[in-house]
PDB file of C-alpha atoms and ligand atoms in Angstrom:
ATOM      1  CA  MET A   1     -11.397 -10.516   8.949  1.00  0.00           C
ATOM      2  CA  GLU A   2     -14.231  -9.782  11.387  1.00  0.00           C
ATOM      3  CA  PHE A   3     -13.059  -6.869  13.493  1.00  0.00           C
ATOM      4  CA  LEU A   4     -16.479  -5.201  13.445  1.00  0.00           C
ATOM      5  CA  ASP A   5     -18.963  -6.459  16.040  1.00  0.00           C
ATOM      6  CA  HIS A   6     -19.904  -9.897  14.673  1.00  0.00           C
ATOM      7  CA  ARG A   7     -23.451  -9.391  16.027  1.00  0.00           C
ATOM      8  CA  ALA A   8     -23.894  -6.367  13.738  1.00  0.00           C
ATOM      9  CA  SER A   9     -22.539  -8.339  10.755  1.00  0.00           C
ATOM     10  CA  ALA A  10     -24.869 -11.262  11.518  1.00  0.00           C
ATOM     11  CA  TYR A  11     -27.802  -8.852  11.888  1.00  0.00           C
ATOM     12  CA  ALA A  12     -26.976  -7.190   8.547  1.00  0.00           C
ATOM     13  CA  GLU A  13     -26.865 -10.620   6.895  1.00  0.00           C
ATOM     14  CA  LYS A  14     -30.160 -11.650   8.450  1.00  0.00           C
ATOM     15  CA  PHE A  15     -31.996  -8.562   7.196  1.00  0.00           C
ATOM     16  CA  SER A  16     -30.398  -8.380   3.748  1.00  0.00           C
ATOM     17  CA  SER A  17     -31.987 -10.341   0.901  1.00  0.00           C
ATOM     18  CA  PRO A  18     -30.473 -13.815   0.595  1.00  0.00           C
ATOM     19  CA  LEU A  19     -28.147 -14.732  -2.245  1.00  0.00           C
ATOM     20  CA  SER A  20     -29.335 -16.662  -5.281  1.00  0.00           C
ATOM     21  CA  ASN A  21     -28.794 -20.433  -5.175  1.00  0.00           C
ATOM     22  CA  LEU A  22     -25.802 -20.153  -7.532  1.00  0.00           C
ATOM     23  CA  LEU A  23     -24.077 -17.404  -5.530  1.00  0.00           C
ATOM     24  CA  THR A  24     -24.675 -19.397  -2.328  1.00  0.00           C
ATOM     25  CA  GLU A  25     -23.075 -22.439  -4.002  1.00  0.00           C
ATOM     26  CA  ILE A  26     -20.089 -20.403  -5.237  1.00  0.00           C
ATOM     27  CA  GLU A  27     -19.574 -18.904  -1.774  1.00  0.00           C
ATOM     28  CA  GLN A  28     -19.772 -22.343  -0.115  1.00  0.00           C
ATOM     29  CA  GLU A  29     -17.454 -23.963  -2.685  1.00  0.00           C
ATOM     30  CA  THR A  30     -14.958 -21.129  -2.208  1.00  0.00           C
ATOM     31  CA  ILE A  31     -15.065 -21.540   1.587  1.00  0.00           C
ATOM     32  CA  ARG A  32     -14.664 -25.329   1.244  1.00  0.00           C
ATOM     33  CA  ASN A  33     -11.912 -25.384  -1.366  1.00  0.00           C
ATOM     34  CA  HIS A  34      -9.961 -22.122  -1.421  1.00  0.00           C
ATOM     35  CA  PRO A  35      -7.157 -21.493   1.089  1.00  0.00           C
ATOM     36  CA  GLN A  36      -7.866 -17.742   0.906  1.00  0.00           C
ATOM     37  CA  ALA A  37     -11.647 -17.950   1.105  1.00  0.00           C
ATOM     38  CA  HIS A  38     -11.803 -14.886   3.386  1.00  0.00           C
ATOM     39  CA  MET A  39     -11.158 -12.775   0.264  1.00  0.00           C
ATOM     40  CA  ILE A  40     -14.681 -13.340  -1.123  1.00  0.00           C
ATOM     41  CA  SER A  41     -17.036 -10.343  -0.892  1.00  0.00           C
ATOM     42  CA  GLY A  42     -19.901 -12.300   0.721  1.00  0.00           C
ATOM     43  CA  GLN A  43     -23.638 -11.670   0.945  1.00  0.00           C
ATOM     44  CA  VAL A  44     -23.938  -8.106   2.284  1.00  0.00           C
ATOM     45  CA  GLN A  45     -21.127  -6.615   0.209  1.00  0.00           C
ATOM     46  CA  GLY A  46     -22.236  -8.621  -2.819  1.00  0.00           C
ATOM     47  CA  ARG A  47     -25.758  -7.253  -2.452  1.00  0.00           C
ATOM     48  CA  LEU A  48     -24.371  -3.732  -2.082  1.00  0.00           C
ATOM     49  CA  LEU A  49     -22.330  -4.076  -5.303  1.00  0.00           C
ATOM     50  CA  GLU A  50     -25.436  -5.394  -7.013  1.00  0.00           C
ATOM     51  CA  PHE A  51     -27.500  -2.432  -5.770  1.00  0.00           C
ATOM     52  CA  ILE A  52     -24.848   0.068  -6.895  1.00  0.00           C
ATOM     53  CA  CYS A  53     -24.905  -1.455 -10.372  1.00  0.00           C
ATOM     54  CA  ARG A  54     -28.693  -1.312 -10.441  1.00  0.00           C
ATOM     55  CA  MET A  55     -28.605   2.370  -9.457  1.00  0.00           C
ATOM     56  CA  ALA A  56     -25.697   3.392 -11.718  1.00  0.00           C
ATOM     57  CA  ASP A  57     -26.980   1.352 -14.691  1.00  0.00           C
ATOM     58  CA  PRO A  58     -23.410   1.051 -16.045  1.00  0.00           C
ATOM     59  CA  GLN A  59     -22.406   0.180 -19.588  1.00  0.00           C
ATOM     60  CA  ASN A  60     -18.817  -0.757 -18.716  1.00  0.00           C
ATOM     61  CA  VAL A  61     -17.594  -2.039 -15.369  1.00  0.00           C
ATOM     62  CA  LEU A  62     -13.993  -2.971 -14.505  1.00  0.00           C
ATOM     63  CA  GLU A  63     -13.228  -5.321 -11.628  1.00  0.00           C
ATOM     64  CA  ILE A  64      -9.577  -5.611 -10.577  1.00  0.00           C
ATOM     65  CA  GLY A  65      -9.200  -8.950  -8.752  1.00  0.00           C
ATOM     66  CA  THR A  66     -11.705 -11.612  -9.882  1.00  0.00           C
ATOM     67  CA  PHE A  67     -10.883 -14.421  -7.398  1.00  0.00           C
ATOM     68  CA  THR A  68     -13.719 -16.986  -7.824  1.00  0.00           C
ATOM     69  CA  GLY A  69     -16.018 -14.580  -9.668  1.00  0.00           C
ATOM     70  CA  PHE A  70     -18.494 -13.948  -6.841  1.00  0.00           C
ATOM     71  CA  ALA A  71     -18.539 -10.129  -6.990  1.00  0.00           C
ATOM     72  CA  THR A  72     -18.347 -10.207 -10.801  1.00  0.00           C
ATOM     73  CA  LEU A  73     -21.599 -12.160 -10.887  1.00  0.00           C
ATOM     74  CA  CYS A  74     -23.258  -9.887  -8.299  1.00  0.00           C
ATOM     75  CA  MET A  75     -22.531  -6.908 -10.569  1.00  0.00           C
ATOM     76  CA  ALA A  76     -23.232  -8.621 -13.911  1.00  0.00           C
ATOM     77  CA  GLY A  77     -26.598  -9.856 -12.625  1.00  0.00           C
ATOM     78  CA  ALA A  78     -27.703  -6.253 -12.032  1.00  0.00           C
ATOM     79  CA  MET A  79     -26.631  -4.980 -15.446  1.00  0.00           C
ATOM     80  CA  LYS A  80     -28.444  -4.750 -18.756  1.00  0.00           C
ATOM     81  CA  ASP A  81     -27.829  -7.288 -21.477  1.00  0.00           C
ATOM     82  CA  ASN A  82     -25.579  -5.228 -23.780  1.00  0.00           C
ATOM     83  CA  SER A  83     -23.310  -4.093 -20.911  1.00  0.00           C
ATOM     84  CA  VAL A  84     -19.969  -5.688 -19.968  1.00  0.00           C
ATOM     85  CA  VAL A  85     -18.018  -6.387 -16.791  1.00  0.00           C
ATOM     86  CA  HIS A  86     -14.311  -6.660 -17.582  1.00  0.00           C
ATOM     87  CA  THR A  87     -12.611  -8.513 -14.754  1.00  0.00           C
ATOM     88  CA  ILE A  88      -8.874  -9.111 -14.309  1.00  0.00           C
ATOM     89  CA  GLU A  89      -7.305 -12.010 -12.395  1.00  0.00           C
ATOM     90  CA  LEU A  90      -3.586 -12.643 -11.985  1.00  0.00           C
ATOM     91  CA  ARG A  91      -3.687 -16.310 -10.948  1.00  0.00           C
ATOM     92  CA  GLU A  92      -4.536 -18.809 -13.667  1.00  0.00           C
ATOM     93  CA  GLU A  93      -6.164 -21.259 -11.267  1.00  0.00           C
ATOM     94  CA  ASP A  94      -8.568 -18.610  -9.931  1.00  0.00           C
ATOM     95  CA  ALA A  95      -9.259 -17.371 -13.463  1.00  0.00           C
ATOM     96  CA  LYS A  96     -10.163 -20.946 -14.475  1.00  0.00           C
ATOM     97  CA  ILE A  97     -12.552 -21.397 -11.532  1.00  0.00           C
ATOM     98  CA  SER A  98     -14.201 -18.028 -12.123  1.00  0.00           C
ATOM     99  CA  GLN A  99     -14.716 -18.723 -15.841  1.00  0.00           C
ATOM    100  CA  GLN A 100     -16.386 -22.040 -14.886  1.00  0.00           C
ATOM    101  CA  ASN A 101     -18.633 -20.089 -12.492  1.00  0.00           C
ATOM    102  CA  PHE A 102     -19.485 -17.546 -15.213  1.00  0.00           C
ATOM    103  CA  ASN A 103     -20.362 -20.369 -17.603  1.00  0.00           C
ATOM    104  CA  ARG A 104     -22.849 -21.906 -15.149  1.00  0.00           C
ATOM    105  CA  SER A 105     -24.501 -18.508 -14.461  1.00  0.00           C
ATOM    106  CA  GLY A 106     -26.133 -17.690 -17.779  1.00  0.00           C
ATOM    107  CA  LEU A 107     -24.360 -14.310 -17.524  1.00  0.00           C
ATOM    108  CA  ALA A 108     -21.123 -15.182 -19.351  1.00  0.00           C
ATOM    109  CA  HIS A 109     -22.157 -12.989 -22.300  1.00  0.00           C
ATOM    110  CA  ARG A 110     -21.909  -9.931 -20.011  1.00  0.00           C
ATOM    111  CA  ILE A 111     -18.455 -10.841 -18.645  1.00  0.00           C
ATOM    112  CA  LYS A 112     -14.992 -10.563 -20.198  1.00  0.00           C
ATOM    113  CA  LEU A 113     -12.290 -12.218 -18.101  1.00  0.00           C
ATOM    114  CA  HIS A 114      -8.665 -11.128 -18.563  1.00  0.00           C
ATOM    115  CA  THR A 115      -5.954 -13.332 -17.078  1.00  0.00           C
ATOM    116  CA  GLY A 116      -2.721 -11.601 -16.063  1.00  0.00           C
ATOM    117  CA  ASP A 117      -1.378  -8.639 -14.156  1.00  0.00           C
ATOM    118  CA  ALA A 118      -3.906  -5.793 -13.952  1.00  0.00           C
ATOM    119  CA  ARG A 119      -1.084  -3.248 -13.990  1.00  0.00           C
ATOM    120  CA  SER A 120      -0.193  -4.229 -17.543  1.00  0.00           C
ATOM    121  CA  ILE A 121      -3.713  -5.158 -18.754  1.00  0.00           C
ATOM    122  CA  ILE A 122      -5.543  -1.940 -17.739  1.00  0.00           C
ATOM    123  CA  PRO A 123      -3.548   0.310 -20.130  1.00  0.00           C
ATOM    124  CA  THR A 124      -4.518  -1.985 -23.045  1.00  0.00           C
ATOM    125  CA  LEU A 125      -8.268  -1.505 -22.397  1.00  0.00           C
ATOM    126  CA  ASP A 126      -9.414   1.577 -24.272  1.00  0.00           C
ATOM    127  CA  ILE A 127     -12.770   1.822 -22.537  1.00  0.00           C
ATOM    128  CA  ASN A 128     -14.607   4.587 -20.672  1.00  0.00           C
ATOM    129  CA  TRP A 129     -15.609   3.093 -17.333  1.00  0.00           C
ATOM    130  CA  ASP A 130     -18.815   3.782 -15.434  1.00  0.00           C
ATOM    131  CA  VAL A 131     -17.769   1.765 -12.385  1.00  0.00           C
ATOM    132  CA  VAL A 132     -14.366   0.391 -11.314  1.00  0.00           C
ATOM    133  CA  PHE A 133     -14.112  -2.061  -8.408  1.00  0.00           C
ATOM    134  CA  ILE A 134     -10.564  -2.173  -6.973  1.00  0.00           C
ATOM    135  CA  ASP A 135     -10.084  -5.425  -5.053  1.00  0.00           C
ATOM    136  CA  ALA A 136      -6.600  -6.807  -5.845  1.00  0.00           C
ATOM    137  CA  ASP A 137      -3.154  -6.425  -4.194  1.00  0.00           C
ATOM    138  CA  LYS A 138      -3.247  -3.577  -1.694  1.00  0.00           C
ATOM    139  CA  VAL A 139       0.188  -2.170  -2.545  1.00  0.00           C
ATOM    140  CA  SER A 140      -1.040  -1.311  -6.057  1.00  0.00           C
ATOM    141  CA  TYR A 141      -4.267   0.498  -5.063  1.00  0.00           C
ATOM    142  CA  ILE A 142      -2.905   3.993  -5.826  1.00  0.00           C
ATOM    143  CA  GLU A 143      -1.578   2.715  -9.159  1.00  0.00           C
ATOM    144  CA  TYR A 144      -4.979   1.186 -10.045  1.00  0.00           C
ATOM    145  CA  TYR A 145      -6.695   4.432  -9.017  1.00  0.00           C
ATOM    146  CA  GLU A 146      -4.406   6.600 -11.143  1.00  0.00           C
ATOM    147  CA  LEU A 147      -4.539   4.164 -14.084  1.00  0.00           C
ATOM    148  CA  THR A 148      -8.340   4.088 -14.172  1.00  0.00           C
ATOM    149  CA  LEU A 149      -9.492   7.544 -13.006  1.00  0.00           C
ATOM    150  CA  PRO A 150      -8.733   9.340 -16.331  1.00  0.00           C
ATOM    151  CA  GLY A 151     -10.885   6.790 -18.212  1.00  0.00           C
ATOM    152  CA  ILE A 152     -13.831   7.022 -15.817  1.00  0.00           C
ATOM    153  CA  LYS A 153     -16.767   9.042 -17.067  1.00  0.00           C
ATOM    154  CA  ASN A 154     -17.616  12.223 -15.143  1.00  0.00           C
ATOM    155  CA  GLY A 155     -20.049  11.156 -12.429  1.00  0.00           C
ATOM    156  CA  GLY A 156     -18.672   7.598 -12.591  1.00  0.00           C
ATOM    157  CA  TRP A 157     -17.520   5.545  -9.622  1.00  0.00           C
ATOM    158  CA  ILE A 158     -14.540   3.788  -8.128  1.00  0.00           C
ATOM    159  CA  ILE A 159     -15.331   1.325  -5.348  1.00  0.00           C
ATOM    160  CA  ALA A 160     -12.293   0.281  -3.305  1.00  0.00           C
ATOM    161  CA  ASP A 161     -12.453  -2.737  -0.981  1.00  0.00           C
ATOM    162  CA  ASN A 162     -10.595  -3.409   2.290  1.00  0.00           C
ATOM    163  CA  VAL A 163     -10.013   0.263   3.089  1.00  0.00           C
ATOM    164  CA  LEU A 164     -10.110  -0.521   6.834  1.00  0.00           C
ATOM    165  CA  PHE A 165      -7.694  -3.424   6.306  1.00  0.00           C
ATOM    166  CA  HIS A 166      -8.892  -5.650   9.157  1.00  0.00           C
ATOM    167  CA  GLY A 167      -8.864  -2.611  11.465  1.00  0.00           C
ATOM    168  CA  GLN A 168      -5.103  -2.206  11.103  1.00  0.00           C
ATOM    169  CA  VAL A 169      -5.429   1.373   9.799  1.00  0.00           C
ATOM    170  CA  LEU A 170      -7.192   2.372  13.022  1.00  0.00           C
ATOM    171  CA  THR A 171      -4.037   2.241  15.141  1.00  0.00           C
ATOM    172  CA  GLU A 172      -2.048   5.415  15.772  1.00  0.00           C
ATOM    173  CA  GLU A 173       1.036   4.041  14.037  1.00  0.00           C
ATOM    174  CA  VAL A 174       0.063   1.952  11.040  1.00  0.00           C
ATOM    175  CA  THR A 175       2.507  -0.900  10.485  1.00  0.00           C
ATOM    176  CA  GLY A 176       2.660  -3.705   7.932  1.00  0.00           C
ATOM    177  CA  LYS A 177       3.129  -3.315   4.202  1.00  0.00           C
ATOM    178  CA  ASN A 178      -0.528  -3.745   3.213  1.00  0.00           C
ATOM    179  CA  ALA A 179      -2.038  -1.628   5.992  1.00  0.00           C
ATOM    180  CA  ARG A 180       0.399   1.179   5.181  1.00  0.00           C
ATOM    181  CA  ALA A 181      -0.482   0.932   1.489  1.00  0.00           C
ATOM    182  CA  ILE A 182      -4.187   1.206   2.321  1.00  0.00           C
ATOM    183  CA  GLN A 183      -3.549   4.157   4.638  1.00  0.00           C
ATOM    184  CA  ALA A 184      -1.588   5.865   1.837  1.00  0.00           C
ATOM    185  CA  PHE A 185      -4.437   5.129  -0.593  1.00  0.00           C
ATOM    186  CA  ASN A 186      -7.074   6.600   1.744  1.00  0.00           C
ATOM    187  CA  GLU A 187      -4.954   9.735   2.201  1.00  0.00           C
ATOM    188  CA  HIS A 188      -4.303   9.966  -1.559  1.00  0.00           C
ATOM    189  CA  VAL A 189      -8.048   9.920  -2.321  1.00  0.00           C
ATOM    190  CA  ALA A 190      -8.883  12.362   0.491  1.00  0.00           C
ATOM    191  CA  ALA A 191      -6.389  14.875  -0.962  1.00  0.00           C
ATOM    192  CA  ASP A 192      -7.648  14.537  -4.553  1.00  0.00           C
ATOM    193  CA  ASN A 193     -10.053  17.313  -5.567  1.00  0.00           C
ATOM    194  CA  ARG A 194     -11.048  15.464  -8.776  1.00  0.00           C
ATOM    195  CA  VAL A 195     -13.281  13.241  -6.637  1.00  0.00           C
ATOM    196  CA  GLU A 196     -15.565  13.095  -3.623  1.00  0.00           C
ATOM    197  CA  GLN A 197     -15.820  10.005  -1.466  1.00  0.00           C
ATOM    198  CA  VAL A 198     -17.548   8.220   1.387  1.00  0.00           C
ATOM    199  CA  LEU A 199     -15.949   5.456   3.463  1.00  0.00           C
ATOM    200  CA  LEU A 200     -18.475   2.806   4.473  1.00  0.00           C
ATOM    201  CA  THR A 201     -17.840   0.492   7.441  1.00  0.00           C
ATOM    202  CA  VAL A 202     -19.249  -2.462   5.521  1.00  0.00           C
ATOM    203  CA  ARG A 203     -17.295  -5.703   6.042  1.00  0.00           C
ATOM    204  CA  ASP A 204     -13.589  -4.715   5.740  1.00  0.00           C
ATOM    205  CA  GLY A 205     -14.371  -1.134   4.674  1.00  0.00           C
ATOM    206  CA  LEU A 206     -15.603  -0.009   1.272  1.00  0.00           C
ATOM    207  CA  MET A 207     -14.749   3.415  -0.195  1.00  0.00           C
ATOM    208  CA  LEU A 208     -17.208   4.844  -2.723  1.00  0.00           C
ATOM    209  CA  ILE A 209     -15.426   7.443  -4.825  1.00  0.00           C
ATOM    210  CA  ARG A 210     -17.270   9.640  -7.321  1.00  0.00           C
ATOM    211  CA  LYS A 211     -15.433  11.418 -10.120  1.00  0.00           C
ATOM    212  CA  LYS A 212     -16.736  15.004 -10.239  1.00  0.00           C
TER     213      LYS A 212
HETATM  214  C1  SAM B   1      -9.735 -10.052  -2.613  1.00  0.00           C
HETATM  215  S1  SAM B   1      -9.566 -11.109  -3.992  1.00  0.00           S
HETATM  216  C2  SAM B   1     -10.888 -10.571  -5.036  1.00  0.00           C
HETATM  217  C3  SAM B   1     -12.247 -10.941  -4.499  1.00  0.00           C
HETATM  218  C4  SAM B   1     -13.372 -10.759  -5.484  1.00  0.00           C
HETATM  219  N1  SAM B   1     -13.357  -9.431  -6.069  1.00  0.00           N
HETATM  220  C5  SAM B   1     -14.674 -10.955  -4.750  1.00  0.00           C
HETATM  221  O1  SAM B   1     -15.246  -9.986  -4.264  1.00  0.00           O
HETATM  222  O2  SAM B   1     -15.111 -12.096  -4.605  1.00  0.00           O
HETATM  223  C6  SAM B   1      -8.145 -10.460  -4.786  1.00  0.00           C
HETATM  224  C7  SAM B   1      -7.785 -11.133  -6.093  1.00  0.00           C
HETATM  225  O3  SAM B   1      -6.865 -10.261  -6.782  1.00  0.00           O
HETATM  226  C8  SAM B   1      -5.940 -11.050  -7.475  1.00  0.00           C
HETATM  227  N2  SAM B   1      -4.755 -10.229  -7.779  1.00  0.00           N
HETATM  228  C9  SAM B   1      -3.730  -9.889  -6.949  1.00  0.00           C
HETATM  229  N3  SAM B   1      -2.834  -9.122  -7.592  1.00  0.00           N
HETATM  230  C10 SAM B   1      -3.303  -8.951  -8.850  1.00  0.00           C
HETATM  231  C11 SAM B   1      -2.824  -8.252 -10.006  1.00  0.00           C
HETATM  232  N4  SAM B   1      -1.667  -7.574  -9.979  1.00  0.00           N
HETATM  233  N5  SAM B   1      -3.552  -8.301 -11.138  1.00  0.00           N
HETATM  234  C12 SAM B   1      -4.745  -8.985 -11.181  1.00  0.00           C
HETATM  235  N6  SAM B   1      -5.243  -9.660 -10.114  1.00  0.00           N
HETATM  236  C13 SAM B   1      -4.542  -9.650  -8.977  1.00  0.00           C
HETATM  237  C14 SAM B   1      -5.660 -12.200  -6.525  1.00  0.00           C
HETATM  238  O4  SAM B   1      -5.088 -13.308  -7.211  1.00  0.00           O
HETATM  239  C15 SAM B   1      -7.040 -12.454  -5.924  1.00  0.00           C
HETATM  240  O5  SAM B   1      -7.727 -13.478  -6.621  1.00  0.00           O
END
């Protein structure tokens, strides 16, 4: 995962505010117990998501790809009490773990977990989104973008994770199914005049996309 200079990542972690005790526990439990622990957002990205939610003050957030609920809690913790994070997780085991984590957080009233395939769940949610965080299977990123963009309020945000895909999009010829899907997504967004965007070299690459 770490293709950026690990000294810069360590420095960013050192000078970013530490996680709460619960988020530290969830991160450590995920690292200890989950075979795909590298998928967790982690401290710096988690703090960034939290800050974005503080700044945007969203009413409705959609997260696509819950995993163990780490990023969900970073966002929910920065939101007001009558706001909701809808989060969608395909795998029942991960959904179960994340719901347990939500229950221990005191923030469960701000979170609605949907278990199943985001591609079929998103069209059933008749909600105007302020912020959408795309962080599930890479081959569906364009589909998630096109499914959610019409329902995003003007001036609202899409945040897409892994847009550098472990550095694999930096090579002249991009190979591999996921890296090619991410490259296609980045090009799709760049060519879309409904939005403006900035690609941040945070962790595995984070694209902030603003609907005009
Ligand atoms: C990178 S992880 C999410 C990490 C989490 N957002 C965080 O920051 O801690 C991706 C998650 O997306 C889920 N996923 C993959 N395909 C999906 C789909 N079609 N619908 C819903 N979730 C999906 C995976 O099971 C996995 O838990």
